[in-house]
C-alpha positions as a Python dict, from the first residue, in 0.01 Angstrom:
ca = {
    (1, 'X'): (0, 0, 0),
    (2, 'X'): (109, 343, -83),
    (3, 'X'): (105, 421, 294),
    (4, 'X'): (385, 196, 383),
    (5, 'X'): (623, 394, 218),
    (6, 'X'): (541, 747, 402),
    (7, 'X'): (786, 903, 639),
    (8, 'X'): (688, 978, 956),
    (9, 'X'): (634, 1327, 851),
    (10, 'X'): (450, 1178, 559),
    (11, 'X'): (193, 1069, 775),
    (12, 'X'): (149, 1341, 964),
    (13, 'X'): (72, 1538, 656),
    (14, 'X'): (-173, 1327, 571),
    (15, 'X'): (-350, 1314, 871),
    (16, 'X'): (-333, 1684, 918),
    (17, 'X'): (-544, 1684, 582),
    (18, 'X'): (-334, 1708, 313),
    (19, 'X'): (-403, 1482, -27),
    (20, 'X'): (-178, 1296, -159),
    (21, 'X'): (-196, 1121, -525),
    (22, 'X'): (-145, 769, -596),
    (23, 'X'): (185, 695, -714),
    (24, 'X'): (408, 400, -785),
    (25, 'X'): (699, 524, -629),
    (26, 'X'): (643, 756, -313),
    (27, 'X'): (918, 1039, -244),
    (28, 'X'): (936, 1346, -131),
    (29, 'X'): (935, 1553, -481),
    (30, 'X'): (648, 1302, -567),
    (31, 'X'): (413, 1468, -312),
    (32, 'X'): (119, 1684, -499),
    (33, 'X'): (-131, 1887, -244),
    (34, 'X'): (-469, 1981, -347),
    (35, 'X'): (-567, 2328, -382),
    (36, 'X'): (-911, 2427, -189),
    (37, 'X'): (-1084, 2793, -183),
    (38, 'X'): (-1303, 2964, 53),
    (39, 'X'): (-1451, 3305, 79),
    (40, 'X'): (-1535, 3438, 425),
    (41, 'X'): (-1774, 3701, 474),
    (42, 'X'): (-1793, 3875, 794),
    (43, 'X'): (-1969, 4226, 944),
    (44, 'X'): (-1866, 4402, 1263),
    (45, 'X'): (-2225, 4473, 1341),
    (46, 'X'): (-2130, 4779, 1488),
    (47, 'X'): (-2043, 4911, 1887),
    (48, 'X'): (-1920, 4595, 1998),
    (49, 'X'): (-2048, 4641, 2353),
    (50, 'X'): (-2416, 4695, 2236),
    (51, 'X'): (-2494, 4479, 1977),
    (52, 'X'): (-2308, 4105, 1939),
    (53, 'X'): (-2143, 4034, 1534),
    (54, 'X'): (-2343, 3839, 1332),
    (55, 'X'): (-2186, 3507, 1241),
    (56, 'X'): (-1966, 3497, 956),
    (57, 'X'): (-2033, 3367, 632),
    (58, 'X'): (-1875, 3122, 426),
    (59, 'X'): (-1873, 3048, 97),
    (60, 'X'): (-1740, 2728, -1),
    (61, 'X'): (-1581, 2726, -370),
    (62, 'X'): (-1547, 2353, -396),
    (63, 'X'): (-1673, 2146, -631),
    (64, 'X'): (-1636, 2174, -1004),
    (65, 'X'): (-1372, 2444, -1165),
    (66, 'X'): (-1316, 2527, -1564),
    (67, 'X'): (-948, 2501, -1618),
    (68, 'X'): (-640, 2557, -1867),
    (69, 'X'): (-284, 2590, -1889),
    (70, 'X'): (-129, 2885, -1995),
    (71, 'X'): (134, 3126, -1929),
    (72, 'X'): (184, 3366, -1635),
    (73, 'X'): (134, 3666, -1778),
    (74, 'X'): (-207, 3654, -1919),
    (75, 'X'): (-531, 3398, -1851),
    (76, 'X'): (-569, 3159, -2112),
    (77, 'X'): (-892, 3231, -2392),
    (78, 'X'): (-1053, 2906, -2327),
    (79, 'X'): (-1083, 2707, -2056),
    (80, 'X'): (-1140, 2334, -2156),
    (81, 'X'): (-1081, 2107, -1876),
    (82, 'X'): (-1244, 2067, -1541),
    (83, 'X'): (-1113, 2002, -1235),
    (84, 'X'): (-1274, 1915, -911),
    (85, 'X'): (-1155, 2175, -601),
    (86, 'X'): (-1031, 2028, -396),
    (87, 'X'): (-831, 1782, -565),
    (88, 'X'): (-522, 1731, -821),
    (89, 'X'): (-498, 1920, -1141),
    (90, 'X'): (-350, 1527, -1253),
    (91, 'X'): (-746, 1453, -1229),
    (92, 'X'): (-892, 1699, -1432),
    (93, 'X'): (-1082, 1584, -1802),
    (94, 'X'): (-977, 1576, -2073),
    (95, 'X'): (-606, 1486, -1935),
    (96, 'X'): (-334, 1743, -1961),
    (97, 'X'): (-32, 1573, -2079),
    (98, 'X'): (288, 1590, -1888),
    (99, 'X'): (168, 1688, -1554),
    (100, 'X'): (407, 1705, -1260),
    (101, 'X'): (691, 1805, -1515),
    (102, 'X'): (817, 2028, -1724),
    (103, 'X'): (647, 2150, -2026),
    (104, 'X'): (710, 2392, -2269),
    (105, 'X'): (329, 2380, -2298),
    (106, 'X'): (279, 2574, -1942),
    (107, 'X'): (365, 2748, -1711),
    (108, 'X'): (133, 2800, -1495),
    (109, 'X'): (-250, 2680, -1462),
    (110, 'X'): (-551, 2858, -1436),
    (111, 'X'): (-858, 2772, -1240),
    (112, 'X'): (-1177, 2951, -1304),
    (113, 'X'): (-1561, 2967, -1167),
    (114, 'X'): (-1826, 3135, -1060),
    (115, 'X'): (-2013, 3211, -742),
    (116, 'X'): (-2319, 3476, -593),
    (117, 'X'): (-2294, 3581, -268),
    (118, 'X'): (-2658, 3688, -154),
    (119, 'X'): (-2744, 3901, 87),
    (120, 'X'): (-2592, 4302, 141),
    (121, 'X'): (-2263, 4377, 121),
    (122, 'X'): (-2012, 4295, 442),
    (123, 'X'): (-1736, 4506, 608),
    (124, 'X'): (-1475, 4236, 568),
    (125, 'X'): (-1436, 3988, 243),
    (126, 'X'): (-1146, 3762, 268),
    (127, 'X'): (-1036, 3459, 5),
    (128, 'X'): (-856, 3197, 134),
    (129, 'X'): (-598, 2981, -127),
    (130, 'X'): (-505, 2625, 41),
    (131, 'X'): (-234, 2470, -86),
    (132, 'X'): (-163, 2629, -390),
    (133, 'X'): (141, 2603, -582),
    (134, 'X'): (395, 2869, -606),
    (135, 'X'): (275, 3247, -775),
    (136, 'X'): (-74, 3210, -684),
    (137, 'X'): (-254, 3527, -834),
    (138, 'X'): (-608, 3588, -822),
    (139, 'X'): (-864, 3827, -1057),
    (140, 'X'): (-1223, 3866, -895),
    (141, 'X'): (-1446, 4016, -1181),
    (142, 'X'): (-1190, 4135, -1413),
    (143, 'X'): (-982, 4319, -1173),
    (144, 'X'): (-645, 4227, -1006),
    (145, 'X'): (-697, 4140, -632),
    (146, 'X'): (-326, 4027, -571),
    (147, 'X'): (-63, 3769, -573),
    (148, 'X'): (86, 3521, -258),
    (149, 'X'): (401, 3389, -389),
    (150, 'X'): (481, 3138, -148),
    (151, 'X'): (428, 2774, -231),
    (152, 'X'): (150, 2574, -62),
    (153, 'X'): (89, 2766, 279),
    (154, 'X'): (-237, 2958, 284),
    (155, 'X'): (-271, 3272, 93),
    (156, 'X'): (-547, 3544, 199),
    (157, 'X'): (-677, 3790, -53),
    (158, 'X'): (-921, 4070, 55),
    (159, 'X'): (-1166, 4056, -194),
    (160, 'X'): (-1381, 4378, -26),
    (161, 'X'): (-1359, 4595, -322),
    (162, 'X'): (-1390, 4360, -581),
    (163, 'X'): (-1695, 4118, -467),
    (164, 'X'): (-2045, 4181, -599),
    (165, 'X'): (-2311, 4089, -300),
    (166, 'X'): (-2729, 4063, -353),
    (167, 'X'): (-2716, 3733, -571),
    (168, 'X'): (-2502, 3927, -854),
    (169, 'X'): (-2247, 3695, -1060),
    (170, 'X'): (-1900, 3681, -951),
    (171, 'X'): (-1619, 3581, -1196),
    (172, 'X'): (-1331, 3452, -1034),
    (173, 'X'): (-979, 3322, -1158),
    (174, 'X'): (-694, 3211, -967),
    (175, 'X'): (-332, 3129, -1149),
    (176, 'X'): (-88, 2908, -978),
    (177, 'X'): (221, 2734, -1084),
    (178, 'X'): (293, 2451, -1269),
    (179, 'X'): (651, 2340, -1231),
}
């Protein structure tokens, strides 16, 4: 079983909820982590001492994602592959060829979907990248939000200014590294 190879530390990944793909041979450069997204709405509700927060909202972005591999400096005209978030971009259809190497093809991919957020607009709008590769940038509606360049720790985008609240469409596309 693939499990009787891990490390140690191997495991512990794992059980701290990481994915890991099937693979013949299991090393460390072999490891591939699923990305997952999340948007987290929250208000202050005003004076603190008279009047308790509402809860925050979140808005869970998993599930299904349109995807395509590209450059970095532009997103990609079509996007022609899907990809379920979270998960591996090895298990999105059709099949990209020559994933988890090199290509001249790519150099980064780029995940796109979208989402409605009902209800009025918050104080505080916050997206949350998991596990992302390297270069993570993100566009909400057609504008830049921001990039987190370090590879798979969480990145945290405030999306304030650029989310559209009361059931309106939000376009959303996040690049991330391939090699």
């Amino acid at each position: 079983s693939p499990s009787s190879n891990l490390t140690a530390r191997d495991r512990r990944q794992v059980t701290a909820g990481w994915r890991i793909s099937p693979m013949k041979r299991f090393t460390p450069t072999a490891v591939r982590i699923a990305a997952s997204f999340l948007l987290i709405l929250t208000s202050t509700g005003g004076d603190a001492s008279t009047k308790p927060s509402p809860p925050r909202r979140v808005v869970p972005l998993d599930g299904s994602w349109q995807v395509a591999e590209g450059g970095l400096d532009r997103a990609p005209a079509a996007f022609d592959h899907t990809v379920v978030i979270p998960g591996l971009i090895d298990m999105a259809r059709p099949a990209f060829p020559e994933v988890g190497r090199r290509s001249p093809r790519r150099r980064a991919f780029w995940y796109r979907r979208t989402f409605r957020v009902d209800g009025p607009p918050t104080e505080v709008a916050w997206l949350k990248v998991n596990k992302a590769r390297y270069g993570t940038r993100v566009w909400l509606n057609g504008r830049d939000v921001g990039e987190h360049l370090p590879c798979f720790t969480p990145g945290y985008f405030d999306v304030k200014p650029f989310v559209k609240t009361g059931g309106a469409e939000n376009d959303l596309i996040i690049r991330g590294g391939a090699d």
